[in-house]
Structure formats: C-alpha cells, structure tokens
Backbone as numpy.savetxt, mean C-alpha at the origin, in Angstrom:
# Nx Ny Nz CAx CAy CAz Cx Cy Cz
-3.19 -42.48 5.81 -4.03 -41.31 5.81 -3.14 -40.07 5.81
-3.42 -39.42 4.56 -2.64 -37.67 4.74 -3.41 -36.66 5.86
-2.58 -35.88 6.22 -2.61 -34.76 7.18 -3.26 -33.66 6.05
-4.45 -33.48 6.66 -4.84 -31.96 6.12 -3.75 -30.70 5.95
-4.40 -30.09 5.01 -3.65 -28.32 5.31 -3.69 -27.82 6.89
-2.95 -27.17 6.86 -2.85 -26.39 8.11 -3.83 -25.32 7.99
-3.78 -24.79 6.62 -4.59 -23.77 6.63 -5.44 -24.20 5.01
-6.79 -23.77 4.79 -7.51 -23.94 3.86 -6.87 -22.90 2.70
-6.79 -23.14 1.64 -6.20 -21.95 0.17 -7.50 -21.19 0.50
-7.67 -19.65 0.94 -8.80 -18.52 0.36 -9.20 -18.53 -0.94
-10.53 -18.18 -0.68 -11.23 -18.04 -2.13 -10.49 -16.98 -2.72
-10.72 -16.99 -4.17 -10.25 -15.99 -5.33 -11.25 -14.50 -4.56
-11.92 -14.33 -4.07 -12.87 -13.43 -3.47 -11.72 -12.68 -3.01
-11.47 -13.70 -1.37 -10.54 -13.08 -0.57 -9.21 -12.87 -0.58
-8.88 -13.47 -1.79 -7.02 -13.31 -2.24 -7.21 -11.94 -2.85
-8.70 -11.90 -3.64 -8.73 -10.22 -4.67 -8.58 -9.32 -3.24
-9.77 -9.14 -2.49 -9.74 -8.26 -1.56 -8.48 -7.96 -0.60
-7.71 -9.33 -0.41 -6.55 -8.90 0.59 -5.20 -8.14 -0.63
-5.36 -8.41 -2.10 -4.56 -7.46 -2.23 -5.16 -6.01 -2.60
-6.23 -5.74 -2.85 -7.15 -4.60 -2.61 -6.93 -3.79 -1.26
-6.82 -4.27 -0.22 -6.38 -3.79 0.84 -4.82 -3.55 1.29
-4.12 -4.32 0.57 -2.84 -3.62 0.68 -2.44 -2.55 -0.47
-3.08 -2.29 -1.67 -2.94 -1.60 -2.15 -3.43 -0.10 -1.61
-4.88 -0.37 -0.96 -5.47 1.13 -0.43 -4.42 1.44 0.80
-3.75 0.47 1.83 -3.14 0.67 2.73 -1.92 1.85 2.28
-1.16 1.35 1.50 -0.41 1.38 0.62 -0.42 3.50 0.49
-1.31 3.08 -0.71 -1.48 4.85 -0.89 -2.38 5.27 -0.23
-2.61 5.47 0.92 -3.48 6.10 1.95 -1.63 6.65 2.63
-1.03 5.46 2.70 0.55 5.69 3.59 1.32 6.85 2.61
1.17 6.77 1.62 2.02 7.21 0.73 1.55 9.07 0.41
0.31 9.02 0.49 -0.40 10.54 0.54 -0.18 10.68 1.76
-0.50 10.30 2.96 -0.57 10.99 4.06 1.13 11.84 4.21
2.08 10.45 4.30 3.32 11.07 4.01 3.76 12.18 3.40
3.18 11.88 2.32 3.23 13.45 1.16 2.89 14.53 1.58
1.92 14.37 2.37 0.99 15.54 2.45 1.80 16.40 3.95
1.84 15.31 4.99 2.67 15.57 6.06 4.37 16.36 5.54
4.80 16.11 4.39 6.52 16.01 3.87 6.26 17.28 3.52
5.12 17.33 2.89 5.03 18.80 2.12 4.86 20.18 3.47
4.24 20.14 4.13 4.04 20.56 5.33 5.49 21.11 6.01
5.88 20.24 5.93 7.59 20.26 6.85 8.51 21.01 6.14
8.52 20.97 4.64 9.23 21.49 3.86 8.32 22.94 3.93
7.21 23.26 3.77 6.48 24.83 3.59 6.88 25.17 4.82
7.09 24.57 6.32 7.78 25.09 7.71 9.11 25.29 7.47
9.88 24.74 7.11 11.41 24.88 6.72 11.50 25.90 5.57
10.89 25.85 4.61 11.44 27.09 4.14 10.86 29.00 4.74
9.46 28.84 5.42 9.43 30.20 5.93 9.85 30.50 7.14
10.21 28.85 7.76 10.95 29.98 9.33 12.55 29.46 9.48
13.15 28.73 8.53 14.53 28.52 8.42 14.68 27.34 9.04
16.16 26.90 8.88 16.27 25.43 8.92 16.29 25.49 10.75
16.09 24.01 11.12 15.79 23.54 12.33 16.26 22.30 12.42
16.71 21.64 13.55 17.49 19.90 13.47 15.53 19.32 13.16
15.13 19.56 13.83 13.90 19.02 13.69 12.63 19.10 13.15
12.84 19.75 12.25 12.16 20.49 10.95 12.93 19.60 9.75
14.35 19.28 9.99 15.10 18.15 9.24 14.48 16.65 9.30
14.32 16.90 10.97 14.27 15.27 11.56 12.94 14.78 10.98
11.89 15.44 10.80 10.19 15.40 10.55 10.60 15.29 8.55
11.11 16.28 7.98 11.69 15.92 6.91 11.80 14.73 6.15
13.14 14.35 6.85 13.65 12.99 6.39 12.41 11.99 7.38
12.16 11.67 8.09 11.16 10.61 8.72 10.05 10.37 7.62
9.30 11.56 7.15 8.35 11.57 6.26 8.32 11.34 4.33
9.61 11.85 4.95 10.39 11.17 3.03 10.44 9.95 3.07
11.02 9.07 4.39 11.11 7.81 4.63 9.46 7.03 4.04
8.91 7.44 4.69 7.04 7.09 5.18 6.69 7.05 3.88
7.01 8.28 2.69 6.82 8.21 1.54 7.04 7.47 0.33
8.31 6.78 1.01 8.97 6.14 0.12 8.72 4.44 0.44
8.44 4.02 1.63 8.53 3.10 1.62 6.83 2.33 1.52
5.43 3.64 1.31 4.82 3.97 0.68 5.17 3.50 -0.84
5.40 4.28 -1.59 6.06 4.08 -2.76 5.97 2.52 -3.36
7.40 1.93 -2.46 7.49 0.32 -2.46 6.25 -0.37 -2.63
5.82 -0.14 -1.31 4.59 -1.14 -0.81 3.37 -0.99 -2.23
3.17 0.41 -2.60 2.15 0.42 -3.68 2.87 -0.40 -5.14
4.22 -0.52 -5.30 4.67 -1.04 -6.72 4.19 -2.73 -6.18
4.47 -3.13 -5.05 4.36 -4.69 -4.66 2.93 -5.47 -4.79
1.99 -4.38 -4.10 1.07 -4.52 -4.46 0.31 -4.38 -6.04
0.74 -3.44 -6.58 0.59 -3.89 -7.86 0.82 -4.65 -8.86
2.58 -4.91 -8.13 2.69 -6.33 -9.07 2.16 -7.56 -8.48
1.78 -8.06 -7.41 1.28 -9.33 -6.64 -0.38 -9.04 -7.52
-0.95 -7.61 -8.04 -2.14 -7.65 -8.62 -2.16 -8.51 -9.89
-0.98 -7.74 -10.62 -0.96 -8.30 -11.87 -0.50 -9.99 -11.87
-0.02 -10.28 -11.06 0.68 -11.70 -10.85 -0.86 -12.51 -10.76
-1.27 -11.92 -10.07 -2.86 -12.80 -9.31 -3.55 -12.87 -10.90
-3.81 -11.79 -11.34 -4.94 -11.56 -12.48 -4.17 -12.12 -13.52
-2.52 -12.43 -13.64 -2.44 -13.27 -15.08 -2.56 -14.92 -14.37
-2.68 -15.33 -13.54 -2.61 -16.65 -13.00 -4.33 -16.80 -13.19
-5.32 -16.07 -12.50 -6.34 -16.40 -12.11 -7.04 -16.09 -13.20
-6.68 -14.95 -14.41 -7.77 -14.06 -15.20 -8.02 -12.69 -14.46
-8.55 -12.01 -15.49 -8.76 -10.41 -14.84 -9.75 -10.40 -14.29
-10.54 -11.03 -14.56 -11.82 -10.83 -13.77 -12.01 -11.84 -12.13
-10.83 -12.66 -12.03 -10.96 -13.27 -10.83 -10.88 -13.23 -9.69
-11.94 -13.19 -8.89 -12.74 -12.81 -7.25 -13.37 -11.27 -7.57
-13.39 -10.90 -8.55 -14.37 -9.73 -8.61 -16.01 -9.84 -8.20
-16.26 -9.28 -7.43 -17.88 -9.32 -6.80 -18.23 -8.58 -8.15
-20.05 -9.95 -8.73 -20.42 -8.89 -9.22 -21.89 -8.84 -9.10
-22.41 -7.30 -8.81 -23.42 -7.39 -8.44 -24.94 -8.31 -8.75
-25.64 -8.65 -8.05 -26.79 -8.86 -8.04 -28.12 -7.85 -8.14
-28.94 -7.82 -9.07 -29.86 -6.82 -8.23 -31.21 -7.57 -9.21
C-alpha cells in the first residue's frame, strides 16, 4: 500500500488566485514604496540633506525594488502557469 500525499495538488482555481495575490501583493509593495521614496526625496530636496532623510531614502528604494523583483516573479510563475495549464486556466467564469 502507497502513502498518500502529504498535501493534496490545489485546484487550477486556487494556483490562479494564489498567483493573483502575489502579484497584487507585489505592486501594492512597489507603489506604496514609490510613493513613500518620492516623499523623502521632495523632503530632501526643500529642507537639505539629513543622515535620515538618506536613511528613509535608501530603505524605500530598497522596498521599491525588491517590489520590482517580486512583481517580474510573479509574472513569470503567471506566464509559466498559463503556458502549462492554457490561458484560460482557473479563471472563474461567471454564472448568471
């Protein structure tokens, strides 16, 4: 007698949605960053440089960038899924 999975394979549903959710994670991280980076830089240039006007700087360039990453990964794990599965696979589609 074989040993079951440890874990059951997710439906095509929930493989679409969990990379759907790292993609929104993704650029939700990547704007906020931006938006925060931009901020730090409009403080640094009207009241002059500061260690910590630097430090908020670079932290948020960081946030941005690794933003950045996370949205290319997720897009390629999209495209990886949709040439394996088809484009249309785990797409909800409505009922009415």
């Amino acid at each position: 007698m074989s040993e079951p999975d440890a874990e059951p394979t997710p439906s095509l549903i929930q493989q679409r949605l969990a990379l759907q959710r790292r993609r929104v994670g993704a650029v939700s991280q990547l704007g906020f960053s931006a938006v925060v980076l931009a901020g730090w830089i409009f403080v640094l240039v009207l009241d002059g440089p500061n260690v910590w006007r630097w430090i908020g700087i670079v932290v948020f360039a960081l946030g941005a960038a690794i933003g950045a990453v996370q949205l290319r990964t997720a897009l390629r794990e999209t495209r990886a899924f949709e040439t394996r599965h088809g484009p249309g696979a785990g797409v909800q589609k409505r009922t009415e």
